[in-house]
Short mmCIF file of C-alpha atoms (C1' of nucleotides) in Angstrom, two decimals:
data_model
loop_
_atom_site.label_atom_id
_atom_site.label_comp_id
_atom_site.label_asym_id
_atom_site.label_seq_id
_atom_site.Cartn_x
_atom_site.Cartn_y
_atom_site.Cartn_z
CA MET A 1 52.88 84.75 86.21
CA SER A 2 52.53 87.28 83.20
CA LEU A 3 55.56 88.81 81.40
CA GLN A 4 57.24 92.07 82.61
CA THR A 5 56.92 95.16 80.67
CA THR A 6 60.03 96.78 82.14
CA PRO A 7 63.03 96.69 80.28
CA TYR A 8 66.24 94.92 81.20
CA LYS A 9 67.90 96.01 84.29
CA GLY A 10 70.23 99.16 83.48
CA ALA A 11 68.79 99.52 80.08
CA ARG A 12 66.11 101.81 78.73
CA ASP A 13 63.25 101.84 76.33
CA PHE A 14 63.10 104.74 74.03
CA TYR A 15 59.58 105.83 73.37
CA PRO A 16 59.32 107.98 70.14
CA GLU A 17 59.71 111.03 72.38
CA GLU A 18 62.98 109.89 74.09
CA LYS A 19 64.28 108.60 70.94
CA ARG A 20 63.77 112.00 69.27
CA ILE A 21 66.10 113.59 72.16
CA GLN A 22 68.39 111.15 71.48
CA ASN A 23 68.38 111.63 67.67
CA TYR A 24 68.78 115.45 68.56
CA MET A 25 71.70 114.84 70.69
CA PHE A 26 73.52 112.43 68.14
CA ASP A 27 72.68 114.69 65.34
CA THR A 28 73.96 117.57 66.94
CA VAL A 29 77.23 115.58 67.75
CA LYS A 30 77.63 114.34 64.38
CA HIS A 31 77.14 117.89 62.73
CA THR A 32 79.78 119.43 65.06
CA VAL A 33 82.64 116.53 64.75
CA GLU A 34 81.91 116.41 61.07
CA LEU A 35 82.63 120.08 60.78
CA TYR A 36 86.08 119.09 61.97
CA GLY A 37 86.40 116.75 59.31
CA TYR A 38 85.60 113.58 61.13
CA GLU A 39 84.05 110.39 59.27
CA GLU A 40 81.66 107.95 61.00
CA TYR A 41 82.61 104.38 61.30
CA ASP A 42 81.10 101.59 62.95
CA ALA A 43 81.91 97.73 63.96
CA PRO A 44 79.99 94.50 65.36
CA ILE A 45 78.55 94.75 68.87
CA LEU A 46 80.38 91.40 69.85
CA GLU A 47 84.15 91.16 69.96
CA PRO A 48 86.37 88.27 70.97
CA LEU A 49 86.84 88.45 74.89
CA ASP A 50 90.98 88.47 74.25
CA LEU A 51 90.49 91.97 72.78
CA TYR A 52 89.66 93.51 76.36
CA LEU A 53 91.96 91.18 78.27
CA ALA A 54 95.01 92.55 76.32
CA LYS A 55 94.65 96.07 77.85
CA THR A 56 92.06 96.35 80.69
CA GLY A 57 92.16 95.40 84.40
CA GLU A 58 91.54 91.67 85.22
CA GLU A 59 88.40 93.00 87.56
CA ILE A 60 86.87 94.97 84.69
CA VAL A 61 86.85 92.16 82.20
CA ASN A 62 86.00 89.62 84.54
CA GLU A 63 83.12 91.40 86.60
CA GLN A 64 81.74 94.04 84.47
CA THR A 65 81.73 92.71 80.89
CA TYR A 66 79.00 90.76 79.37
CA ALA A 67 81.00 87.90 78.21
CA PHE A 68 79.71 84.20 77.14
CA GLU A 69 80.54 81.35 74.87
CA ASP A 70 79.12 81.17 71.65
CA ARG A 71 77.99 77.89 70.05
CA GLY A 72 81.27 77.18 68.78
CA GLY A 73 83.01 77.48 72.23
CA ARG A 74 84.56 80.95 71.34
CA LYS A 75 84.71 83.31 74.23
CA VAL A 76 82.96 86.70 73.22
CA ALA A 77 82.27 89.68 74.91
CA ILE A 78 79.46 92.34 74.23
CA ARG A 79 81.73 95.53 73.61
CA PRO A 80 82.22 97.45 76.92
CA GLU A 81 84.07 100.08 75.05
CA MET A 82 85.00 101.12 71.39
CA THR A 83 88.54 102.04 71.88
CA PRO A 84 90.23 98.40 71.19
CA THR A 85 88.00 97.85 68.46
CA VAL A 86 88.73 101.13 66.58
CA SER A 87 92.42 100.40 67.38
CA ARG A 88 91.79 96.89 65.85
CA MET A 89 90.38 98.29 62.61
CA VAL A 90 92.99 100.87 62.22
CA ALA A 91 95.63 98.13 62.75
CA ALA A 92 94.09 95.95 60.38
CA LYS A 93 94.66 98.33 57.45
CA ARG A 94 97.45 100.11 58.94
CA GLN A 95 99.56 100.30 55.86
CA GLU A 96 96.66 101.51 53.70
CA LEU A 97 95.02 104.12 55.50
CA ALA A 98 95.71 107.89 54.69
CA TYR A 99 96.55 109.60 57.77
CA PRO A 100 95.84 111.53 59.57
CA LEU A 101 92.66 109.75 60.33
CA ARG A 102 89.93 111.47 61.80
CA TRP A 103 87.09 108.98 62.69
CA TYR A 104 83.94 108.77 65.26
CA SER A 105 81.31 106.58 66.17
CA ILE A 106 78.52 106.16 68.63
CA PRO A 107 78.24 102.82 69.69
CA ASN A 108 76.01 101.49 72.55
CA LEU A 109 78.05 99.76 75.27
CA TRP A 110 77.39 97.13 77.80
CA ARG A 111 78.79 97.04 81.46
CA TYR A 112 77.66 94.58 84.08
CA GLU A 113 77.42 96.66 87.19
CA ARG A 114 74.65 98.11 89.43
CA PRO A 115 73.18 100.93 87.87
CA GLN A 116 73.15 104.33 89.58
CA ARG A 117 72.67 107.82 88.47
CA GLY A 118 74.49 108.61 85.07
CA ARG A 119 75.77 105.13 84.77
CA LEU A 120 73.75 102.29 83.27
CA ARG A 121 74.37 99.04 81.88
CA GLU A 122 73.66 100.07 78.35
CA HIS A 123 74.82 103.34 76.95
CA TRP A 124 75.87 104.93 74.04
CA GLN A 125 79.11 106.99 73.87
CA VAL A 126 80.42 109.19 71.08
CA ASN A 127 84.01 108.16 70.54
CA VAL A 128 86.00 110.42 68.53
CA ASP A 129 89.59 109.81 67.68
CA LEU A 130 92.54 111.18 65.92
CA PHE A 131 95.20 108.87 64.61
CA GLY A 132 98.68 109.61 62.97
CA ILE A 133 99.98 112.93 64.78
CA GLU A 134 102.51 112.80 67.18
CA GLY A 135 102.79 116.70 68.17
CA ILE A 136 100.21 118.85 70.37
CA SER A 137 98.18 120.03 67.60
CA ALA A 138 96.39 116.79 67.85
CA GLU A 139 95.82 117.48 71.67
CA PHE A 140 94.84 121.06 70.65
CA GLU A 141 92.15 119.79 67.94
CA ILE A 142 90.74 116.85 69.76
CA ILE A 143 89.92 119.24 73.07
CA SER A 144 88.79 121.71 70.45
CA VAL A 145 86.31 119.29 69.00
CA ALA A 146 85.22 118.21 72.57
CA ASP A 147 84.50 121.98 73.49
CA ALA A 148 82.77 122.48 70.34
CA ILE A 149 80.37 119.99 71.15
CA PHE A 150 79.17 121.71 74.15
CA LYS A 151 79.25 124.77 72.53
CA ALA A 152 76.73 123.21 69.62
CA PHE A 153 74.28 122.35 72.34
CA GLY A 154 74.59 126.09 73.60
CA ALA A 155 76.36 125.42 76.86
CA GLN A 156 77.77 128.51 78.47
CA ARG A 157 81.69 128.24 79.64
CA SER A 158 80.44 128.47 83.10
CA MET A 159 78.49 125.34 82.81
CA TYR A 160 81.57 122.77 82.36
CA ALA A 161 85.29 122.55 83.15
CA ILE A 162 87.80 121.14 80.92
CA ARG A 163 90.75 119.66 83.21
CA LEU A 164 94.10 118.50 81.56
CA ASN A 165 96.83 116.67 83.20
CA SER A 166 99.84 114.45 82.19
CA ARG A 167 100.09 110.74 82.63
CA LYS A 168 103.92 111.16 82.16
CA LEU A 169 103.98 114.02 84.69
CA MET A 170 102.05 111.69 87.11
CA ASP A 171 104.41 108.85 86.56
CA TYR A 172 107.53 110.94 86.86
CA LEU A 173 106.07 112.69 90.00
CA LEU A 174 105.19 109.20 91.90
CA SER A 175 108.01 107.07 91.03
CA GLU A 176 111.01 109.84 90.40
CA TYR A 177 110.14 112.75 92.56
CA LEU A 178 108.69 110.78 95.59
CA GLY A 179 110.56 107.71 94.93
CA LEU A 180 107.74 105.13 95.34
CA ASP A 181 107.95 101.72 93.85
CA ASP A 182 105.30 100.49 91.23
CA ALA A 183 102.62 99.14 93.75
CA GLU A 184 102.73 102.17 95.97
CA ALA A 185 102.60 104.59 92.84
CA GLY A 186 99.70 102.67 91.69
CA ALA A 187 97.50 102.78 94.99
CA ILE A 188 98.22 106.44 95.65
CA ALA A 189 97.17 107.07 91.95
CA LYS A 190 93.99 105.44 92.71
CA LEU A 191 93.74 107.13 95.87
CA ILE A 192 94.36 110.59 93.91
CA ASP A 193 91.76 109.85 91.73
CA ARG A 194 88.95 110.02 94.49
CA MET A 195 90.71 112.58 96.66
CA HIS A 196 87.74 115.10 96.24
CA LYS A 197 85.35 112.68 97.43
CA MET A 198 87.01 112.67 100.66
CA GLU A 199 88.10 114.75 103.84
CA ARG A 200 91.82 115.71 103.83
CA ALA A 201 92.55 114.01 107.06
CA ASP A 202 91.16 110.72 105.39
CA PHE A 203 93.20 111.24 102.46
CA VAL A 204 96.56 111.85 104.53
CA THR A 205 95.39 108.64 106.56
CA LYS A 206 94.77 106.56 103.68
CA ALA A 207 98.01 107.69 101.91
CA GLU A 208 100.25 106.95 105.21
CA ALA A 209 98.77 103.58 105.13
CA ILE A 210 100.15 102.98 101.64
CA MET A 211 103.83 104.29 102.66
CA THR A 212 106.44 102.69 104.13
CA PRO A 213 107.50 103.71 107.57
CA LEU A 214 110.79 105.22 106.27
CA GLU A 215 108.71 107.18 103.59
CA ARG A 216 106.64 108.60 106.15
CA GLU A 217 109.50 109.76 108.24
CA ASN A 218 110.87 111.34 105.27
CA GLY A 219 107.96 113.36 104.66
CA VAL A 220 106.79 112.01 101.44
CA VAL A 221 103.38 112.31 102.55
CA GLU A 222 103.77 116.14 103.01
CA ARG A 223 105.59 116.48 99.80
CA LEU A 224 102.54 114.64 97.88
CA LEU A 225 100.11 117.17 99.85
CA ASP A 226 102.25 119.89 98.50
CA ILE A 227 102.26 119.22 94.96
CA LEU A 228 98.76 118.02 94.85
CA SER A 229 97.67 121.56 95.94
CA ILE A 230 99.30 123.35 93.37
CA LYS A 231 96.64 124.68 90.65
CA THR A 232 98.74 126.05 87.78
CA THR A 233 101.94 124.15 86.35
CA LYS A 234 104.08 127.33 87.06
CA GLU A 235 104.02 126.11 90.75
CA LEU A 236 105.31 122.82 89.83
CA PRO A 237 109.01 122.25 91.05
CA GLU A 238 111.72 123.36 88.55
CA ILE A 239 112.81 120.03 87.93
CA ILE A 240 109.33 118.63 86.83
CA ARG A 241 108.35 121.92 85.18
CA ALA A 242 111.19 121.31 82.65
CA LEU A 243 109.90 117.96 81.80
CA PRO A 244 108.92 117.63 77.88
CA THR A 245 105.30 116.64 78.88
CA VAL A 246 104.84 119.69 80.99
CA LEU A 247 105.96 122.03 78.36
CA GLU A 248 103.87 120.49 76.19
CA LEU A 249 100.86 120.76 78.31
CA GLU A 250 101.54 124.23 78.85
CA HIS A 251 101.43 124.66 75.36
CA VAL A 252 98.45 123.08 74.83
CA LEU A 253 96.77 125.16 77.44
CA LYS A 254 97.98 128.45 75.70
CA LEU A 255 96.62 127.41 72.54
CA LEU A 256 93.04 126.72 73.89
CA ASP A 257 93.22 129.85 75.69
CA GLU A 258 94.13 131.61 72.60
CA ALA A 259 91.13 130.22 70.87
CA GLY A 260 88.90 131.33 73.32
CA ILE A 261 88.48 128.12 75.29
CA SER A 262 89.02 129.71 78.54
CA ASN A 263 87.56 127.06 81.02
CA ALA A 264 90.48 124.61 80.32
CA ASN A 265 92.73 124.18 83.38
CA PHE A 266 95.45 122.02 84.54
CA ASP A 267 94.32 119.75 87.23
CA ILE A 268 97.16 117.82 88.91
CA THR A 269 94.54 115.59 90.57
CA LEU A 270 93.16 114.10 87.20
CA MET A 271 93.99 110.34 86.87
CA ARG A 272 91.73 108.82 84.30
CA GLY A 273 91.83 105.46 85.68
CA PHE A 274 94.71 103.27 85.04
CA ASP A 275 94.67 101.96 81.48
CA TYR A 276 96.05 102.63 78.20
CA TYR A 277 96.59 106.31 78.34
CA THR A 278 100.42 107.43 77.78
CA ASP A 279 100.59 111.23 78.14
CA LEU A 280 98.18 113.87 78.20
CA VAL A 281 94.60 113.25 79.39
CA PHE A 282 91.68 115.34 79.94
CA GLU A 283 88.22 115.44 81.26
CA ILE A 284 84.97 117.53 80.94
CA PHE A 285 83.18 118.08 84.16
CA ASP A 286 79.74 119.46 84.69
CA THR A 287 79.99 122.48 87.30
CA ASP A 288 76.82 121.55 88.48
CA GLN A 289 77.08 120.28 91.78
CA ASP A 290 73.98 117.77 91.50
CA ASN A 291 75.66 116.52 88.39
CA ASN A 292 79.33 116.51 89.55
CA ARG A 293 80.62 113.82 87.17
CA SER A 294 82.95 113.41 84.59
CA MET A 295 80.90 113.51 81.18
CA MET A 296 83.67 113.11 78.87
CA GLY A 297 87.21 111.81 79.19
CA GLY A 298 90.15 111.24 77.04
CA GLY A 299 93.70 111.28 76.19
CA ARG A 300 96.80 110.29 74.13
CA TYR A 301 96.93 106.27 73.90
CA ASP A 302 99.93 105.85 71.67
CA GLY A 303 100.46 102.24 72.30
CA LEU A 304 96.98 100.51 71.56
CA VAL A 305 97.50 100.14 67.56
CA GLY A 306 100.87 98.52 68.17
CA LEU A 307 99.20 95.65 70.21
CA PHE A 308 97.99 94.11 67.08
CA GLY A 309 101.60 93.48 65.96
CA VAL A 310 101.87 96.44 63.59
CA GLU A 311 104.04 99.71 64.03
CA PRO A 312 102.43 101.95 66.87
CA ILE A 313 100.33 104.92 65.63
CA PRO A 314 100.25 108.01 67.76
CA THR A 315 96.69 108.26 68.74
CA ILE A 316 94.25 110.67 70.80
CA GLY A 317 90.59 110.51 71.35
CA PHE A 318 87.91 110.85 73.72
CA GLY A 319 84.53 109.20 74.57
CA LEU A 320 81.24 111.08 75.72
CA GLY A 321 78.31 109.16 77.20
CA ASP A 322 74.81 109.87 76.35
CA VAL A 323 73.53 109.57 79.87
CA THR A 324 75.85 112.17 81.48
CA LEU A 325 75.29 114.34 78.55
CA GLN A 326 71.62 114.27 78.66
CA ASN A 327 71.90 114.72 82.46
CA PHE A 328 73.95 117.87 81.69
CA LEU A 329 71.75 119.18 79.12
CA ARG A 330 68.62 118.84 81.39
CA SER A 331 70.14 120.21 84.51
CA HIS A 332 71.24 123.11 82.56
CA HIS A 333 67.88 123.46 80.55
CA LEU A 334 69.45 123.01 77.19
CA LEU A 335 67.23 120.36 75.76
CA PRO A 336 64.75 121.80 73.46
CA ASN A 337 61.46 120.83 73.06
CA ILE A 338 61.69 118.60 70.09
CA GLN A 339 58.42 117.82 68.06
CA THR A 340 57.35 115.02 66.21
CA PRO A 341 58.62 114.87 62.44
CA THR A 342 55.02 114.46 61.64
CA GLN A 343 53.71 117.67 59.78
CA ILE A 344 50.12 116.87 59.14
CA TYR A 345 47.35 114.58 60.41
CA VAL A 346 44.72 114.01 58.06
CA ALA A 347 41.02 113.65 59.47
CA LEU A 348 38.83 111.89 57.33
CA VAL A 349 34.90 112.80 57.48
CA GLY A 350 32.41 110.64 55.97
CA GLU A 351 33.17 107.74 53.51
CA VAL A 352 35.98 109.13 51.97
CA PHE A 353 39.00 106.86 52.81
CA ALA A 354 39.42 105.75 49.16
CA SER A 355 39.00 109.17 47.17
CA ALA A 356 41.26 110.63 49.75
CA GLN A 357 44.39 108.41 48.88
CA LYS A 358 45.10 110.68 45.80
CA PRO A 359 45.47 113.99 47.65
CA ILE A 360 47.40 112.19 50.51
CA THR A 361 49.77 110.74 48.25
CA GLU A 362 50.47 114.06 46.31
CA LEU A 363 51.35 115.88 49.73
CA ARG A 364 53.82 113.02 50.10
CA ASP A 365 55.08 113.44 47.02
CA MET A 366 55.68 116.91 47.69
CA GLY A 367 57.75 115.87 50.84
CA LEU A 368 55.41 116.46 53.74
CA ASN A 369 55.13 113.84 56.49
CA VAL A 370 51.55 112.81 56.36
CA ALA A 371 49.70 110.53 58.90
CA VAL A 372 46.16 109.48 58.46
CA SER A 373 43.73 109.21 61.07
CA ALA A 374 41.90 105.80 61.87
CA PRO A 375 38.49 105.55 59.82
CA GLY A 376 35.31 106.13 61.76
CA LYS A 377 36.35 108.59 64.46
CA LYS A 378 34.59 111.60 65.18
CA ILE A 379 36.37 114.74 63.77
CA GLY A 380 36.47 116.12 67.41
CA ASP A 381 38.58 113.24 68.50
CA GLN A 382 40.79 113.50 65.60
CA PHE A 383 41.63 117.04 66.83
CA LYS A 384 42.36 115.43 70.25
CA ILE A 385 44.64 112.84 68.88
CA ALA A 386 46.73 115.46 66.74
CA GLN A 387 47.07 117.47 69.58
CA LYS A 388 48.28 114.75 71.75
CA LYS A 389 50.83 113.64 69.28
CA GLY A 390 52.07 117.17 68.98
CA ILE A 391 51.10 117.67 65.36
CA HIS A 392 50.38 121.05 64.65
CA TYR A 393 48.37 120.88 61.67
CA VAL A 394 45.03 118.91 60.98
CA LEU A 395 43.97 118.48 57.21
CA ILE A 396 40.35 117.75 56.86
CA ILE A 397 39.16 115.84 53.99
CA GLY A 398 35.40 114.90 53.42
CA GLU A 399 33.33 114.90 50.21
CA ASP A 400 33.05 118.55 49.99
CA GLU A 401 36.96 119.11 49.89
CA ILE A 402 37.45 116.25 47.52
CA GLN A 403 34.84 117.81 44.89
CA ASN A 404 36.61 121.24 45.10
CA GLU A 405 39.76 120.01 45.34
CA LEU A 406 40.34 122.76 48.11
CA PHE A 407 41.27 121.19 51.56
CA THR A 408 40.45 122.67 55.10
CA LEU A 409 43.94 123.41 56.87
CA LYS A 410 43.70 123.91 60.50
CA ASN A 411 46.29 125.11 62.65
CA ILE A 412 45.35 123.44 66.12
CA VAL A 413 47.72 125.70 67.94
CA SER A 414 46.22 129.08 66.63
CA GLY A 415 43.06 127.62 65.88
CA GLU A 416 43.10 129.17 62.42
CA GLU A 417 41.25 127.50 59.59
CA GLU A 418 41.25 127.98 55.92
CA LYS A 419 40.68 126.26 52.41
CA HIS A 420 43.55 125.64 50.24
CA SER A 421 45.08 124.11 47.25
CA LEU A 422 47.40 121.14 47.98
CA GLU A 423 50.41 123.37 46.54
CA ARG A 424 49.53 126.23 48.79
CA ILE A 425 49.12 123.85 51.82
CA VAL A 426 52.52 122.41 51.23
CA SER A 427 54.16 125.85 51.23
CA ILE A 428 52.38 127.18 54.33
CA ILE A 429 53.71 123.99 56.18
CA ASN A 430 57.27 124.29 55.00
CA ASP A 431 57.33 128.28 56.05
CA TYR A 432 55.71 127.21 59.37
CA ARG A 433 58.50 124.48 59.88
CA ILE A 434 61.20 126.65 59.31
CA ASN A 435 59.88 129.43 61.77
CA ASP A 436 59.15 126.65 64.33
CA SER A 437 62.71 125.16 64.35
CA TYR A 438 64.15 124.98 67.88
"C1'" G B 1 80.18 92.63 96.13
"C1'" C B 2 78.66 96.52 100.36
"C1'" G B 3 75.09 100.13 102.79
"C1'" G B 4 70.66 103.90 102.90
"C1'" G B 5 65.85 104.79 100.98
"C1'" A B 6 61.31 103.27 98.78
"C1'" G B 7 57.52 99.53 96.68
"C1'" U B 8 49.33 101.01 97.63
"C1'" A B 9 45.29 102.48 90.34
"C1'" G B 10 48.55 103.86 83.97
"C1'" C B 11 51.42 108.16 86.55
"C1'" U B 12 52.37 111.13 91.32
"C1'" C B 13 50.86 110.14 95.94
"C1'" A B 14 47.49 110.30 100.75
"C1'" G B 15 45.88 106.39 104.01
"C1'" U B 16 45.35 108.38 111.80
"C1'" U B 17 47.87 104.48 117.90
"C1'" G B 18 46.29 97.76 113.47
"C1'" G B 19 39.47 98.39 113.33
"C1'" U B 20 34.09 97.48 108.46
"C1'" U B 21 32.73 97.63 101.44
"C1'" A B 22 40.68 100.93 99.47
"C1'" G B 23 41.33 107.25 98.64
"C1'" A B 24 42.74 111.89 95.83
"C1'" G B 25 44.80 114.53 91.68
"C1'" C B 26 46.16 113.65 86.76
"C1'" G B 27 45.65 110.49 82.68
"C1'" U B 28 42.13 106.90 80.32
"C1'" C B 29 37.21 105.83 78.13
"C1'" U B 30 31.72 107.40 77.58
"C1'" G B 31 28.37 111.35 77.40
"C1'" U B 32 26.68 116.61 77.02
"C1'" U B 33 23.54 113.94 69.50
"C1'" U B 34 24.88 114.65 63.19
"C1'" G B 35 31.94 118.44 59.99
"C1'" U B 36 35.65 121.38 64.74
"C1'" G B 37 39.58 119.59 69.75
"C1'" G B 38 41.71 122.50 74.39
"C1'" C B 39 37.52 124.66 78.90
"C1'" A B 40 33.21 123.04 81.65
"C1'" C B 41 29.85 119.39 83.64
"C1'" A B 42 28.21 114.25 84.32
"C1'" G B 43 29.55 109.55 84.59
"C1'" A B 44 32.63 104.88 84.19
"C1'" A B 45 36.85 101.46 83.97
"C1'" G B 46 40.89 100.55 86.08
"C1'" G B 47 44.02 97.73 92.89
"C1'" C B 48 45.80 90.15 95.46
"C1'" C B 49 48.31 97.56 99.01
"C1'" G B 50 55.67 93.86 95.14
"C1'" U B 51 55.90 88.51 96.55
"C1'" G B 52 55.86 84.51 100.67
"C1'" G B 53 55.45 83.75 105.45
"C1'" G B 54 54.44 85.26 110.78
"C1'" U B 55 51.86 88.01 114.99
"C1'" U B 56 46.62 89.17 115.90
"C1'" C B 57 39.74 88.56 116.95
"C1'" A B 58 41.33 91.87 113.12
"C1'" A B 59 47.22 93.61 108.96
"C1'" G B 60 48.10 98.44 103.53
"C1'" U B 61 49.48 99.42 108.59
"C1'" C B 62 53.68 95.37 113.09
"C1'" C B 63 57.78 91.38 112.64
"C1'" C B 64 61.13 87.96 109.16
"C1'" A B 65 62.32 86.62 104.58
"C1'" U B 66 62.32 87.52 99.27
"C1'" C B 67 62.14 90.20 94.73
"C1'" U B 68 62.14 94.79 92.22
"C1'" C B 69 63.31 99.94 91.76
"C1'" U B 70 66.48 103.96 93.61
"C1'" C B 71 70.73 106.82 95.78
"C1'" G B 72 75.54 106.10 96.95
"C1'" C B 73 79.94 102.79 98.03
"C1'" C B 74 83.52 99.69 95.29
"C1'" C B 75 85.01 100.30 90.21
"C1'" C B 76 85.01 103.27 85.95
"C1'" A B 77 85.95 101.67 79.89
#
RNA sequence: GCGGGAGUAGCUCAGUUGGUUAGAGCGUCUGUUUGUGGCACAGAAGGCCGUGGGUUCAAGUCCCAUCUCUCGCCCCA
């Protein structure tokens, strides 16, 4: 029995060409969020299992978390998300941090479940969080940052939709306006979450099954359907529209619209699961039908830092998964062809390995990325290898070059070939790289 | 955890109602001589047909089981 070469189920190998894509995506994200003043942090991949039990549903922790006992008998988990960790970090230094905090990270996360399109067991997730601002300027900023990331990749507004809702609004709607008890409200909320996946009649049947006969007689299902069909906050019943959370939501939408973010809209069917969100929630969807998934989700979670026994801190943030982001970029042809960072491939001709070291070192000292071919290969093969590696320049070093201190530089894309000094070569390559950038 | 689809060369796949030594394209390697690649030509390597059992004179092909991958469901941090 031989060893497998395939990676662990639901996890990916990143060969250099794939790692380049990931680096490009993460570098673009980092650059964008840093424009807004966000700073990178990180934390261990292992956390005490308790950290997740405190705020997440039983099923998620028990069945979808990699959890085990360490050698000291402590129950630990591989982090399935970053939000509890960052809340822990903030709580630990609650008194000494300078608010507002603008923090981001790109951790790898693990969840134990069956892989499917857009969802693997290991993925990387951009986490962007803003701590310490209570008002809607935080909502406006965090959604603007999310939007800026998509714009930084060259996405058009028609390619993605930003959907907003309010958890407080939905709580009021289900318990006060429709008069459902907690269990019913929870079940209906889950149903709403996936209503776009089912037929209307199917939704009605399932909704009726959740409600009591009396509620059905009183037309609660019809009232639910009516309210779920609305497209703007203006259509909400007057009593609901006057809620502070709705006024705030309208204000955020107005600010976004004035900022040119025209693809942000109210969506009363947006639920965002059932976890720690306390007020506004939002998601970004791919408008491409083949990738009809939430790529990014977030919202306000004012209560999480307080779980660590300190005064709560108002917080809003979002997460953006690398798998769904890459699917998005691919389906909209937004992934550039990213070159190897190696700029020159040195082809040695003849017995010059030792004497070629000096010019090679000088090139590196001047900042070029230089790979040297294996000795003893024919020059034609060395061209082939350089081409296959995607390196555009081959530098030929033989007896002749070393004697004259003029080296043969060949652009294997154009086929042009000339002899130059090392300084001239550096300048040619640097100019070429600038012109060749994405 | 539940369901659909698929496993044949490194990759993408063909393989007739079961019938001799298993096929193509791409890729890899070698050569068409000596410091010039891509193109072309010639050649080579590379398969327990996912694994185990069964039916049959005969199984890549049919049946059962199992494993893996994949798409969905559940769930979604």
